[in-house]
Coordinates of C-alpha atoms (C1' of nucleotides) in Angstrom, one line a residue:
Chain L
X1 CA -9.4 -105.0 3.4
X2 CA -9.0 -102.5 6.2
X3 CA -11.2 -102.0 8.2
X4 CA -12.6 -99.8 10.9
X5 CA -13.7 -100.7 14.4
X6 CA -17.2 -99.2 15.7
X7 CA -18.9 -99.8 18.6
X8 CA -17.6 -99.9 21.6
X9 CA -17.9 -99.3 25.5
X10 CA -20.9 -100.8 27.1
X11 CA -23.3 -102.5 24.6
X12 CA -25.4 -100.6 22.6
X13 CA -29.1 -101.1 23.0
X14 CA -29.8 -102.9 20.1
X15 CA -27.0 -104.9 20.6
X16 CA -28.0 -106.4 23.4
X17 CA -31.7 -106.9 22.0
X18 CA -29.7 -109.2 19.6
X19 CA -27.9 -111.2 21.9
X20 CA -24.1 -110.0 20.3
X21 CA -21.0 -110.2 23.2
X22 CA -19.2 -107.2 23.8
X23 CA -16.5 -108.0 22.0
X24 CA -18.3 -109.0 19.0
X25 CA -18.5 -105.1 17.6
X26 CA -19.4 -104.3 14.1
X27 CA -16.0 -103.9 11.7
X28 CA -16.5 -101.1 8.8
X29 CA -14.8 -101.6 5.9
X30 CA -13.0 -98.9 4.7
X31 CA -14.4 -98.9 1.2
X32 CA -18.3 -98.3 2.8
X33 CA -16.0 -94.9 4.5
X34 CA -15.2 -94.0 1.7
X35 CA -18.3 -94.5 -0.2
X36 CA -20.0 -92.4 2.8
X37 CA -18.5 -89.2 1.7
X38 CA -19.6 -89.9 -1.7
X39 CA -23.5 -89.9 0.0
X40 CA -22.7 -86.9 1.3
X41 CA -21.5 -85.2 -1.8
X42 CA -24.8 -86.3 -3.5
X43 CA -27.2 -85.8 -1.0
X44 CA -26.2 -82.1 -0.7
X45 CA -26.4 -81.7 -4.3
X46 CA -29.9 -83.3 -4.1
X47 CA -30.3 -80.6 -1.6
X48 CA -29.0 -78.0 -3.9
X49 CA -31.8 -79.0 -6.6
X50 CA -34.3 -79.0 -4.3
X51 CA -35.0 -83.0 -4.0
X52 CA -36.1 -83.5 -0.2
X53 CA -36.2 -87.6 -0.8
X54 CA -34.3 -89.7 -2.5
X55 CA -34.4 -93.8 -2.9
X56 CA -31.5 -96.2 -2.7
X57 CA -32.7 -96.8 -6.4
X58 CA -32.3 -93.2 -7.2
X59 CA -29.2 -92.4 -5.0
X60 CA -27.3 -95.8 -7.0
X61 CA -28.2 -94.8 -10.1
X62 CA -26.6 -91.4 -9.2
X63 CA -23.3 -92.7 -8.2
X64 CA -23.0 -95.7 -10.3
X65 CA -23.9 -98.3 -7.3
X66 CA -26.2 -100.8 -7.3
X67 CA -29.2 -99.9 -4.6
X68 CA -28.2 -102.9 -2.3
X69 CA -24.9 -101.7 -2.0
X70 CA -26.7 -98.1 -1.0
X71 CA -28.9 -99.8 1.3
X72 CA -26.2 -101.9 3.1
X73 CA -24.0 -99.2 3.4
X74 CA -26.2 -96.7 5.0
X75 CA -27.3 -99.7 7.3
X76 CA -23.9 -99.8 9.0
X77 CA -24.7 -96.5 10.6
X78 CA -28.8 -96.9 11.7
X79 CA -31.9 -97.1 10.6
X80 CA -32.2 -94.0 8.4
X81 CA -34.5 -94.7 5.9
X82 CA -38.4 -94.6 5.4
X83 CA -40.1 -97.7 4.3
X84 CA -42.1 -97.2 1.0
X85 CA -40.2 -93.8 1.0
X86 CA -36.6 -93.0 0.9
X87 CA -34.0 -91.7 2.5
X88 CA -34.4 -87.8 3.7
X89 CA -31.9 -85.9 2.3
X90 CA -31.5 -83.1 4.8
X91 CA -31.5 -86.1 7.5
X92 CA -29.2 -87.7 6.3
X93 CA -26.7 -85.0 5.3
X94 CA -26.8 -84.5 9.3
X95 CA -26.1 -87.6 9.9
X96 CA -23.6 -88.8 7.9
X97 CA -21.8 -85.8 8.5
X98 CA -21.9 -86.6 12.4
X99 CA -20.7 -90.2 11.4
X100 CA -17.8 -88.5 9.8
X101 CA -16.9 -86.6 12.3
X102 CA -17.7 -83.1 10.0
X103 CA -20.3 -81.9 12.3
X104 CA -17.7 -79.7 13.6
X105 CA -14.5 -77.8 12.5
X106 CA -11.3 -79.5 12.6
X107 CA -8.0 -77.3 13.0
X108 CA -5.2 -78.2 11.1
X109 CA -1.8 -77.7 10.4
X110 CA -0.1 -77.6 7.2
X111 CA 3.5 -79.1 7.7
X112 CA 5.5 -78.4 4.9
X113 CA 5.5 -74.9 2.9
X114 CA 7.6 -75.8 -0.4
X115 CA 5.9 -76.0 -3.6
X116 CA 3.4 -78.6 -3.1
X117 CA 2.3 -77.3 0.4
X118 CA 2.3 -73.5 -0.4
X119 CA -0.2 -75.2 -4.0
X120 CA -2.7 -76.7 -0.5
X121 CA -2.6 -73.4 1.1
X122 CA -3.6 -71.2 -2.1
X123 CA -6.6 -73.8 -2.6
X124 CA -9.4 -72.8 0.1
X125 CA -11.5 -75.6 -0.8
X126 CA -10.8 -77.9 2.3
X127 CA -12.9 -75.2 4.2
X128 CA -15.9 -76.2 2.5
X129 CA -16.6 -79.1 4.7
X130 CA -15.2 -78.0 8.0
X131 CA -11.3 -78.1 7.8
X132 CA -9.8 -75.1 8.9
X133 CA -5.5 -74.8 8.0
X134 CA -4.7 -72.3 11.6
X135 CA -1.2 -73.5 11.5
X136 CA 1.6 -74.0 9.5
X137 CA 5.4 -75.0 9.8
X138 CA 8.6 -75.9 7.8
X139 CA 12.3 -76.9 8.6
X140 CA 13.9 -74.3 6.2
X141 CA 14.5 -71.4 8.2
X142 CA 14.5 -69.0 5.4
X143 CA 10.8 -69.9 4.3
X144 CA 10.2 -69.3 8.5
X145 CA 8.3 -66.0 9.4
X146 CA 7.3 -65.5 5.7
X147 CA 3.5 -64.9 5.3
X148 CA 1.3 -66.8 3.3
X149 CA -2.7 -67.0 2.3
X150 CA -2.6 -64.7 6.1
X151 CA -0.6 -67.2 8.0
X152 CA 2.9 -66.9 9.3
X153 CA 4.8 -69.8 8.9
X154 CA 6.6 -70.9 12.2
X155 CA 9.5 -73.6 12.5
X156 CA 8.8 -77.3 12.9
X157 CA 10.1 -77.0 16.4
X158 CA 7.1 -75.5 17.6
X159 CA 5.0 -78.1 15.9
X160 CA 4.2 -79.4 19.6
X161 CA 3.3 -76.3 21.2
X162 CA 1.1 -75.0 18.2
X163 CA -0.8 -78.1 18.3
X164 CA -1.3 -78.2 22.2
X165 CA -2.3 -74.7 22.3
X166 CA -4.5 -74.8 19.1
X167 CA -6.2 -77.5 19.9
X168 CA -4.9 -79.7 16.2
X169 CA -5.9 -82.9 15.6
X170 CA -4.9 -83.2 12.2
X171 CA -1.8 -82.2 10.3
X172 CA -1.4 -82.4 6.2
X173 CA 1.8 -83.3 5.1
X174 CA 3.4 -81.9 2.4
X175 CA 7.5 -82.0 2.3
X176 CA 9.8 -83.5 0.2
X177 CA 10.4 -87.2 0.1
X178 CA 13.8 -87.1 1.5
X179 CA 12.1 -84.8 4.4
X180 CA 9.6 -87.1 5.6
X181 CA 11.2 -89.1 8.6
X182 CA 12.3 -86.4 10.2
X183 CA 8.5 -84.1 9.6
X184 CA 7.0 -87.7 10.8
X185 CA 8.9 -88.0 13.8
X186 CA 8.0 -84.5 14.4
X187 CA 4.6 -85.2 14.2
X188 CA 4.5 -88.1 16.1
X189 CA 5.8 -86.3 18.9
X190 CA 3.8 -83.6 18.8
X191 CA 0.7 -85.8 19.6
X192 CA -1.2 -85.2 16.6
X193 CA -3.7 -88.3 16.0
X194 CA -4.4 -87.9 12.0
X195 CA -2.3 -87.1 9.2
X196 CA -3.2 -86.5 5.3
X197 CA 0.2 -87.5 3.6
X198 CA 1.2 -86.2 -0.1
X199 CA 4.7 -87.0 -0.1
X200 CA 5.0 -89.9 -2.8
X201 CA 6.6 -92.0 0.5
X202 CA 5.4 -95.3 2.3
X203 CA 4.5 -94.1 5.9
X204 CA 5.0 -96.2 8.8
X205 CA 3.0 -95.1 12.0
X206 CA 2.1 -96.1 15.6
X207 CA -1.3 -97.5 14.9
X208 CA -3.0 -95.0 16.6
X209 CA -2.8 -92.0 14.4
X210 CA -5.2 -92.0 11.4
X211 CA -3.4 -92.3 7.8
X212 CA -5.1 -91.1 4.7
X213 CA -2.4 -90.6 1.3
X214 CA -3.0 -88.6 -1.7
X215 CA -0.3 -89.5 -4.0
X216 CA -0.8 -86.8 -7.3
X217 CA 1.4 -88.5 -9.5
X218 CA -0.1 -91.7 -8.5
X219 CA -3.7 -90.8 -9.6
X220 CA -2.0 -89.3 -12.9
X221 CA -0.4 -93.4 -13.5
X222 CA -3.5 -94.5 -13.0
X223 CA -5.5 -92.1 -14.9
X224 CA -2.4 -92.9 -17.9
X225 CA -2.9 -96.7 -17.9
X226 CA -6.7 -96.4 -18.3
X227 CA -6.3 -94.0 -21.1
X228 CA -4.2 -97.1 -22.4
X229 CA -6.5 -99.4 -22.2
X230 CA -9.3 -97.7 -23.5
X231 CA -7.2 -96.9 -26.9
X232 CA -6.1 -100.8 -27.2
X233 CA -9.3 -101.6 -28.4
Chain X
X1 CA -14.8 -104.2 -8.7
X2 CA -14.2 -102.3 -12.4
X3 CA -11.8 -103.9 -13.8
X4 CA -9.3 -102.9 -17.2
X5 CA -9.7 -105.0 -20.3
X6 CA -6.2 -105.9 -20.7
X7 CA -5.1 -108.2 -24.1
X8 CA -6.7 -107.4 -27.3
X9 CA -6.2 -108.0 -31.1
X10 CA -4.8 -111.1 -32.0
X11 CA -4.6 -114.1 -29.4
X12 CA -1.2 -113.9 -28.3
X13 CA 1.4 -116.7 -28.4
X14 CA 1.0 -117.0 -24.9
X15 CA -2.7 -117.1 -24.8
X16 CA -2.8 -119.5 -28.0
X17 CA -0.9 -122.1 -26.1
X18 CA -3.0 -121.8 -22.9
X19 CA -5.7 -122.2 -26.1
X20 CA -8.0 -119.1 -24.8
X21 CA -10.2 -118.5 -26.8
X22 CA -9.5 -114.5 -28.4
X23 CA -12.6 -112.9 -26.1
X24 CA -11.5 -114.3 -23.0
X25 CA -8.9 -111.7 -22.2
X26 CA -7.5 -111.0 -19.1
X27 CA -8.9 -108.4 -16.3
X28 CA -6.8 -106.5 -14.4
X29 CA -8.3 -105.6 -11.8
X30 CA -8.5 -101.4 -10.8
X31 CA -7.0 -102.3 -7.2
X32 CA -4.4 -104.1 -8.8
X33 CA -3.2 -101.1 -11.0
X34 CA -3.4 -99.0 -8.6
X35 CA -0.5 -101.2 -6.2
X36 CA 1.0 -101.0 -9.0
X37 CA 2.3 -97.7 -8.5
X38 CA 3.3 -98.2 -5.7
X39 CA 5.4 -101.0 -6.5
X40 CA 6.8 -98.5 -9.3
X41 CA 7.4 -95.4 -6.4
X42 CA 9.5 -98.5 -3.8
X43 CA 11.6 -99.7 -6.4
X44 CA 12.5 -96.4 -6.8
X45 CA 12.8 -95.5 -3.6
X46 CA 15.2 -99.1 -3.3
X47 CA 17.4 -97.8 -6.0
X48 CA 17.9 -94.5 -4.2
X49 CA 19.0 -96.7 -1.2
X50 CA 21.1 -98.8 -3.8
X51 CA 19.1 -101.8 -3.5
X52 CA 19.0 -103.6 -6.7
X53 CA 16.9 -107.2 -5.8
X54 CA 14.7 -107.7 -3.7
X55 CA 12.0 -110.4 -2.8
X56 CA 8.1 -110.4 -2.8
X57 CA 8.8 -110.9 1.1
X58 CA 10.6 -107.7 1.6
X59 CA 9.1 -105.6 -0.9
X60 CA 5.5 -106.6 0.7
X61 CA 7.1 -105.7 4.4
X62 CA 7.7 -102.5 3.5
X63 CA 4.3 -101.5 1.4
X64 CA 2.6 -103.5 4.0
X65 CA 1.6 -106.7 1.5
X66 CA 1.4 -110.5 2.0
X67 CA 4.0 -111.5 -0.6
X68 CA 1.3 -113.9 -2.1
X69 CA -0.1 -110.4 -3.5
X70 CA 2.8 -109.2 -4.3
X71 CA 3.9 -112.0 -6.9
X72 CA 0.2 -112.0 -8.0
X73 CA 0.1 -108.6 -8.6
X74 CA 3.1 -108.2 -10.2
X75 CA 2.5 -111.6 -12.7
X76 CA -0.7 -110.3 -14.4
X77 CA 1.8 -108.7 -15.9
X78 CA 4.5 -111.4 -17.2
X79 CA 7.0 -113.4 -15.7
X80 CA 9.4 -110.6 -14.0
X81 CA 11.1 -112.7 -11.3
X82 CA 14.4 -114.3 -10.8
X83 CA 12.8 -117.7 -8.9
X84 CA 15.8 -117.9 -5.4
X85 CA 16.2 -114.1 -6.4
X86 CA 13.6 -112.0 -6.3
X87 CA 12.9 -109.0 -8.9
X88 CA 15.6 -106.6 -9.8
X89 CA 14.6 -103.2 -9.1
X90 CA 15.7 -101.2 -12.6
X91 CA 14.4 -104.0 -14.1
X92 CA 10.7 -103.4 -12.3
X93 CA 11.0 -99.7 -12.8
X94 CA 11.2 -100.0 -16.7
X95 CA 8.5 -102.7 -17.3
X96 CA 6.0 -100.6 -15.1
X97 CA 6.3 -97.3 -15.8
X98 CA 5.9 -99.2 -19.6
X99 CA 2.8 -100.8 -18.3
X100 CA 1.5 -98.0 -17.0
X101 CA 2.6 -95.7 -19.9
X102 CA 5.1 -93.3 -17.8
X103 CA 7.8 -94.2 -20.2
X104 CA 6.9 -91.4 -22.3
X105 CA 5.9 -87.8 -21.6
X106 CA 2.4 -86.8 -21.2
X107 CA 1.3 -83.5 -22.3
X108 CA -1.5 -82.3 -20.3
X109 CA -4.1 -79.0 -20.4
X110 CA -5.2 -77.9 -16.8
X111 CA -8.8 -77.0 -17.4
X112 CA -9.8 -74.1 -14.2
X113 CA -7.6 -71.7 -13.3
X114 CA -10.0 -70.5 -10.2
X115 CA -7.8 -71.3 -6.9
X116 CA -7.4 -74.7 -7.1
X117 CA -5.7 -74.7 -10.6
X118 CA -3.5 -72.4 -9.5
X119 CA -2.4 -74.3 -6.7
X120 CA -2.2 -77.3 -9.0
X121 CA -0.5 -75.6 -11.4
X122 CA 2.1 -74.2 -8.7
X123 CA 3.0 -78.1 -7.5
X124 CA 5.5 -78.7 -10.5
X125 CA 5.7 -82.5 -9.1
X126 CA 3.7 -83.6 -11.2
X127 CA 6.3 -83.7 -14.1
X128 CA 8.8 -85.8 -11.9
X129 CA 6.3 -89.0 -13.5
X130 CA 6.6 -87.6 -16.7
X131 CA 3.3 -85.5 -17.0
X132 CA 4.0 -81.7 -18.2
X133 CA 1.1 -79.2 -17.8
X134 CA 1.2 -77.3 -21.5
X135 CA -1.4 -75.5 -21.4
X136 CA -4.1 -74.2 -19.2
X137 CA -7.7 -72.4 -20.2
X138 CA -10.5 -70.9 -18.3
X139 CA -14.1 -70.2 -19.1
X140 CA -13.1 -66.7 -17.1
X141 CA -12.2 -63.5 -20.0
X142 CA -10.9 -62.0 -17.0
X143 CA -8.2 -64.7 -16.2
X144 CA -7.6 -65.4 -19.8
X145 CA -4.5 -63.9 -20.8
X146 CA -2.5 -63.8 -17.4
X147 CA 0.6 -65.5 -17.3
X148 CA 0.9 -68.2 -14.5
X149 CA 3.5 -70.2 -13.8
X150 CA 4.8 -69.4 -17.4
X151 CA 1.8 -70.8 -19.1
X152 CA -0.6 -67.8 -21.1
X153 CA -4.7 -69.0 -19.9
X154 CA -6.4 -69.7 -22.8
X155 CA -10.2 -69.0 -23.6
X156 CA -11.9 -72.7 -23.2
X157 CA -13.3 -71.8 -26.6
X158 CA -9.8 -73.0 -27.7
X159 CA -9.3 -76.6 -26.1
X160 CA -10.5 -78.2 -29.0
X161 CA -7.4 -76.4 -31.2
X162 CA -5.1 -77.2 -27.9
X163 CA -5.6 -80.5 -27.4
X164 CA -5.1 -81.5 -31.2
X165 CA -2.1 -79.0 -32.0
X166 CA -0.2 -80.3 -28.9
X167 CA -1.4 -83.7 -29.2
X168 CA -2.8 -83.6 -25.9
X169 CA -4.7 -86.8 -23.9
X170 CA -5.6 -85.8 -20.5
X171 CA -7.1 -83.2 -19.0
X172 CA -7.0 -81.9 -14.9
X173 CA -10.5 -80.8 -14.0
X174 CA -10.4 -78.0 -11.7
X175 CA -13.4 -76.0 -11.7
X176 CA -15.8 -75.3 -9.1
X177 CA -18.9 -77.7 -9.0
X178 CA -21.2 -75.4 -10.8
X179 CA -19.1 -75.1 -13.8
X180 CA -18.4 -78.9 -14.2
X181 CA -21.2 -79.7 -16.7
X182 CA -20.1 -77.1 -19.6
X183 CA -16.4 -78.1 -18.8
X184 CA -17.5 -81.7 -19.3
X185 CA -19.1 -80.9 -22.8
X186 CA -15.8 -78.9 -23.7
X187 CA -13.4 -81.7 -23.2
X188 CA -15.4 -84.4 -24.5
X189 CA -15.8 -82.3 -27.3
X190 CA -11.8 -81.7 -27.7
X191 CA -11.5 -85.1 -28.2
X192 CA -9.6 -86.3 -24.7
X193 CA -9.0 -89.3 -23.7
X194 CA -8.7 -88.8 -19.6
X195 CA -9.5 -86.8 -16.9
X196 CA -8.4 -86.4 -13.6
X197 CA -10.8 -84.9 -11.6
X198 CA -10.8 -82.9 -9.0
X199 CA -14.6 -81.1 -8.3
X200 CA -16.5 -82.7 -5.9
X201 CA -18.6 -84.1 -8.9
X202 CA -20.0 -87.3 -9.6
X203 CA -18.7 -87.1 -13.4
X204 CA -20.9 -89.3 -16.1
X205 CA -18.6 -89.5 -19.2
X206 CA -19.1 -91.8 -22.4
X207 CA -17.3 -95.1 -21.6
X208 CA -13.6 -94.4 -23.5
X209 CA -12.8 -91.6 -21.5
X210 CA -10.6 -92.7 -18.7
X211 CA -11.6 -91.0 -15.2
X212 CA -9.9 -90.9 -12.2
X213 CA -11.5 -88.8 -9.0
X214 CA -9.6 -86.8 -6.2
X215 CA -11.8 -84.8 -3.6
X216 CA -9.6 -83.1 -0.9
X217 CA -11.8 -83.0 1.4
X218 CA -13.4 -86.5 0.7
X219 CA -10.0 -87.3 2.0
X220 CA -10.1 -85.4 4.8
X221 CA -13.3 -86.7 6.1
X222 CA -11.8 -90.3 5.7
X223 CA -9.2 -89.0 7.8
X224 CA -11.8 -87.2 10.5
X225 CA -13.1 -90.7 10.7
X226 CA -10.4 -92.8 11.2
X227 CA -9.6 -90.4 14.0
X228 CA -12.5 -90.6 15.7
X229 CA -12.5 -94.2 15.3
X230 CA -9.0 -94.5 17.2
X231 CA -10.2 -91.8 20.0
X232 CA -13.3 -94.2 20.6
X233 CA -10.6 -96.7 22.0
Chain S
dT1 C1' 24.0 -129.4 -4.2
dA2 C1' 21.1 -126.8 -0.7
dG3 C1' 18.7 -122.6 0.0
dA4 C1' 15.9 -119.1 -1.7
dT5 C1' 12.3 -117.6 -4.1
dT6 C1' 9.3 -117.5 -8.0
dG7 C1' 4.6 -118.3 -10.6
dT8 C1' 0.4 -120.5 -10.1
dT9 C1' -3.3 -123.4 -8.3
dA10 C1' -6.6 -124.3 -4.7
dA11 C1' -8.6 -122.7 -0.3
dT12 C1' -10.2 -119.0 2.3
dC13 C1' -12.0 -114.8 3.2
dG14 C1' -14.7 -110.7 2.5
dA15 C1' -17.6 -107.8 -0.2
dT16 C1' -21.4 -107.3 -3.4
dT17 C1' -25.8 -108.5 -5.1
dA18 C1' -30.4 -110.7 -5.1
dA19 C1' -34.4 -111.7 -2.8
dC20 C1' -38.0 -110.9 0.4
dA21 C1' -40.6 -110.1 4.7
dA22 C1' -41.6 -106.0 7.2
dT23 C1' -43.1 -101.3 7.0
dC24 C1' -45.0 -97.0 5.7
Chain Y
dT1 C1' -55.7 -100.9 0.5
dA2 C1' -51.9 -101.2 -3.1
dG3 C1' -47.5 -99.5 -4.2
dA4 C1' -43.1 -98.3 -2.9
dT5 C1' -39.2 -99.0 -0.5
dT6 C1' -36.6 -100.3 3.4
dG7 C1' -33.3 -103.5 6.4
dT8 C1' -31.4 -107.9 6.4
dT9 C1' -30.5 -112.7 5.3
dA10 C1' -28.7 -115.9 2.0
dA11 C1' -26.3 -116.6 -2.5
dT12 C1' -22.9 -115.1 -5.5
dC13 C1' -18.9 -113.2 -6.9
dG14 C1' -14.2 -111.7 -6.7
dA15 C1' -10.0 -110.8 -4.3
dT16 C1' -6.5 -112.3 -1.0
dT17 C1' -3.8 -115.8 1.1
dA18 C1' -1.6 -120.4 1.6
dA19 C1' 0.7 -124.0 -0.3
dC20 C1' 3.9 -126.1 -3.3
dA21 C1' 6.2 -127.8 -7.6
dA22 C1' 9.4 -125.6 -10.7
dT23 C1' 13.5 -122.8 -11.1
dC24 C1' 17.8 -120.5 -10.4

DNA sequence: TAGATTGTTAATCGATTAACAATC
DNA sequence: TAGATTGTTAATCGATTAACAATC
């Protein structure tokens, strides 16, 4: 599996108390990632119902993990827990959050405006947990200069200078299929370093901007085959 | 990893020769589905480009595979290849949109109309794969009985009469976190068989409802990450 | 036929789980 | 202190890859 690649510059600390190399740095799989967010989710619902503490017992049971995999996962990051305790749920929240990179608000342009994009627009959700849509752009110059959720929608063309002066990191992409090389290429060029893809289309990128795809009719095939399954027997 | 229960009912030929015993029926595991459709959306995409063969080799280049897993994958399934040929793309695209049951249309009730249903509800891809949102309802009096995207929001009192007048099986959750439990009782109640999710809710449903989760900005902190995680280089 | 490519078995790799000393 | 729970190592499990006889 994919995985990530933490640690690096001079060695840590504690790496050097434990005699690793350099070069020897920690790899996170992307599947412990993933399951992060999903700590996240629950420990600021524990929040929520006022529960301060919480044990990898607890937290598995919770999400359907066993409390190894709860333990191991959060051990990746540091030593957050409490012996004989828990984990701290307003700690941690902090934490993994600054792990993630959420600690702070992400700007972020919407490229794309059709039907699909204008849907991720309407839906103010993403806010929640720190990304902000300042920005968004389309090829079809009829759809340019037209307002939408209180953003004017500028041409792809000034995709570079929007995120230069904007300070974007992170575009979502949300055209067509047969529009995607050309919204990539854009992209690419504009220096962008993370893009969340929903067109239904393989993406091939220098290594060194972030992929993440959400393919809706995807997770509808998937959801279909279970449903399937489940009335086989 | 969770895994399908695939093979039920009487032993097949197939398995009776290999002399399985009945209970010993095949896995298929989640991860394996789930390439699946993506398989599905490349030979697709190689017919567009009138492509109709192609090898484990190529078809792994391009989705980013080994071509061991891609002849794996695709032979939990049956014996699809041509050995010194490879598969033939309208071929593939029959057998697994049959596997995955996207050879037949799905009718599907959007539960939520809040912000993200409508968004949802405005993204008409969804029916490309053969799923066709018929009907939408809302715990809300106030939204029940507006017109969107020419569907009339129903009163959630009424799934129950919905889903078994239209024949429906799966459900898209899109209501804010707080009003996920009483959803929850008023689908299981209706008598679905799937949901795809999308509330940033750790969902517990009896075992033969089939579940799949998307959180927006789950993905987006993925992404966050994997920036990061490039920037640290 | 020779070349290409499959389906499948065995080998490898990586991720999950169990167990337990250390800690509060 | 006794009880609870962590972080981490070793054991287990499952998924991916390599290799190759069978096939077209």
């Amino acid at each position: 599996m994919a995985a990530y690649n933490i640690a690096s510059g001079p060695a840590s600390k504690f790496q050097r108390a434990l005699n690793k190399p350099d070069t020897e740095s920690t790899k996170i799989p992307k599947a412990v990632v993933s399951r992060l967010s999903l700590y996240l989710r629950e420990m600021q619902q524990l929040l929520r119902e006022n529960i301060a503490t919480i044990s990898s017992t607890k937290l598995g049971k919770r999400l359907g993990f066993t409390a190894s995999q709860v333990r191991k996962d959060l051990a990746y990051f540091g030593q957050f827990g409490y012996p004989g305790i828990g984990y701290k749920c307003e700690e941690m929240v902090a934490e993994i959050r600054k792990i993630l990179g959420t600690d702070r608000v992400w700007p972020v342009v919407l490229v794309g405006c059709g039907n699909l994009g204008q849907a991720l627009l309407g839906y103010r959700g993403f806010s929640t947990q720190g990304f902000q849509v300042i920005a968004a752009v389309d090829v079809d110059q009829s759809v340019v200069g037209q307002k939408i959720e209180g953003l004017t929608i500028k041409h792809i063309d000034e995709l570079t200078h929007l995120v230069e002066s904007l300070g974007i990191r992170v575009a979502i992409l949300a055209v067509p299929a047969k529009a995607v090389e050309a919204a990539v290429e854009h992209i690419v060029a504009s220096g962008i370093s993370g893009i969340l893809n929903f067109a239904p289309v393989t993406l091939s990128l220098p290594r060194n901007i972030g992929l993440v795809e959400v393919d809706l009719a995807r997770e509808l095939e998937q959801l279909a085959f279970s449903v399937l399954q489940n009335a086989e027997r």
